[in-house]
Amino acid sequence: MAEIERVLFTEDEINQRIRQVAARISADYAGRELKLIGVLKGSVFFLTALARELTVPVKVDFLGISSFAPSEAAGMVRISKDLDESIEGEDVLLVEDIVDTGFTTRYLLQHLSGRAPKSLALCTFLDRTTRRIVQIPLDYRCFEIPDRFVVGFGLDYRQLYRNLKYVAVLNPGDED
Ligand code: IMP
Ligand code: MG
């Protein structure tokens, strides 16, 4: 049985940190409109929390992706749901739940930059630098995390735990 081992970031810590990062983003984009792009499903929880704290006008759109199993093709990602609207000429902020190896984020940044946005930046909720394989420019990040599997605030284990208000280290127990 998988079980929560310890809480890494509490609800209060998360909300406070999101307010700080949102203030920086609002200052950096002052006087402009910002298109937030979320990645289904993990980043939805962070994106909505972040968006509520932003003071610049915000639009929202979503991408769906599916990753191939590591044994099939390491770091291969496929778009399963495309954006609803064009991002051409827009200031775009890609909002990620976690940057781990960096493969997913690199693919998404390449995909989005090919659609001629005016600018493209990245904001990630969590950053696990210890497992990074592909260097990714992180414009904004909330927390760096240790080399442990985490759940909550959008992050899942087998689709569960996304709704936790906190981020916790998960002990997967015996794999079946
Ligand atoms: P990357 O391509 O290795 O950077 O992987 C990013 C994706 O792996 C994320 O979008 C998550 O879906 C998943 N992932 C990586 N680490 C964790 C974790 O600790 N908990 C839950 N999902 C994770
Ligand atoms: Mg996942």
Short mmCIF file of C-alpha atoms in Angstrom, two decimals, residues 1-2 157-158 171-176:
data_model
loop_
_atom_site.label_atom_id
_atom_site.label_comp_id
_atom_site.label_asym_id
_atom_site.label_seq_id
_atom_site.Cartn_x
_atom_site.Cartn_y
_atom_site.Cartn_z
CA MET A 1 0.00 0.00 0.00
CA ALA A 2 1.24 3.43 -0.92
CA TYR A 157 0.48 8.55 -8.05
CA ARG A 158 -1.65 6.39 -10.38
CA ASN A 171 6.20 5.83 0.02
CA PRO A 172 4.89 3.57 -2.79
CA GLY A 173 5.15 0.45 -0.59
CA ASP A 174 5.22 -2.93 -2.35
CA GLU A 175 4.79 -2.54 -6.10
CA ASP A 176 2.23 -4.90 -7.53
#
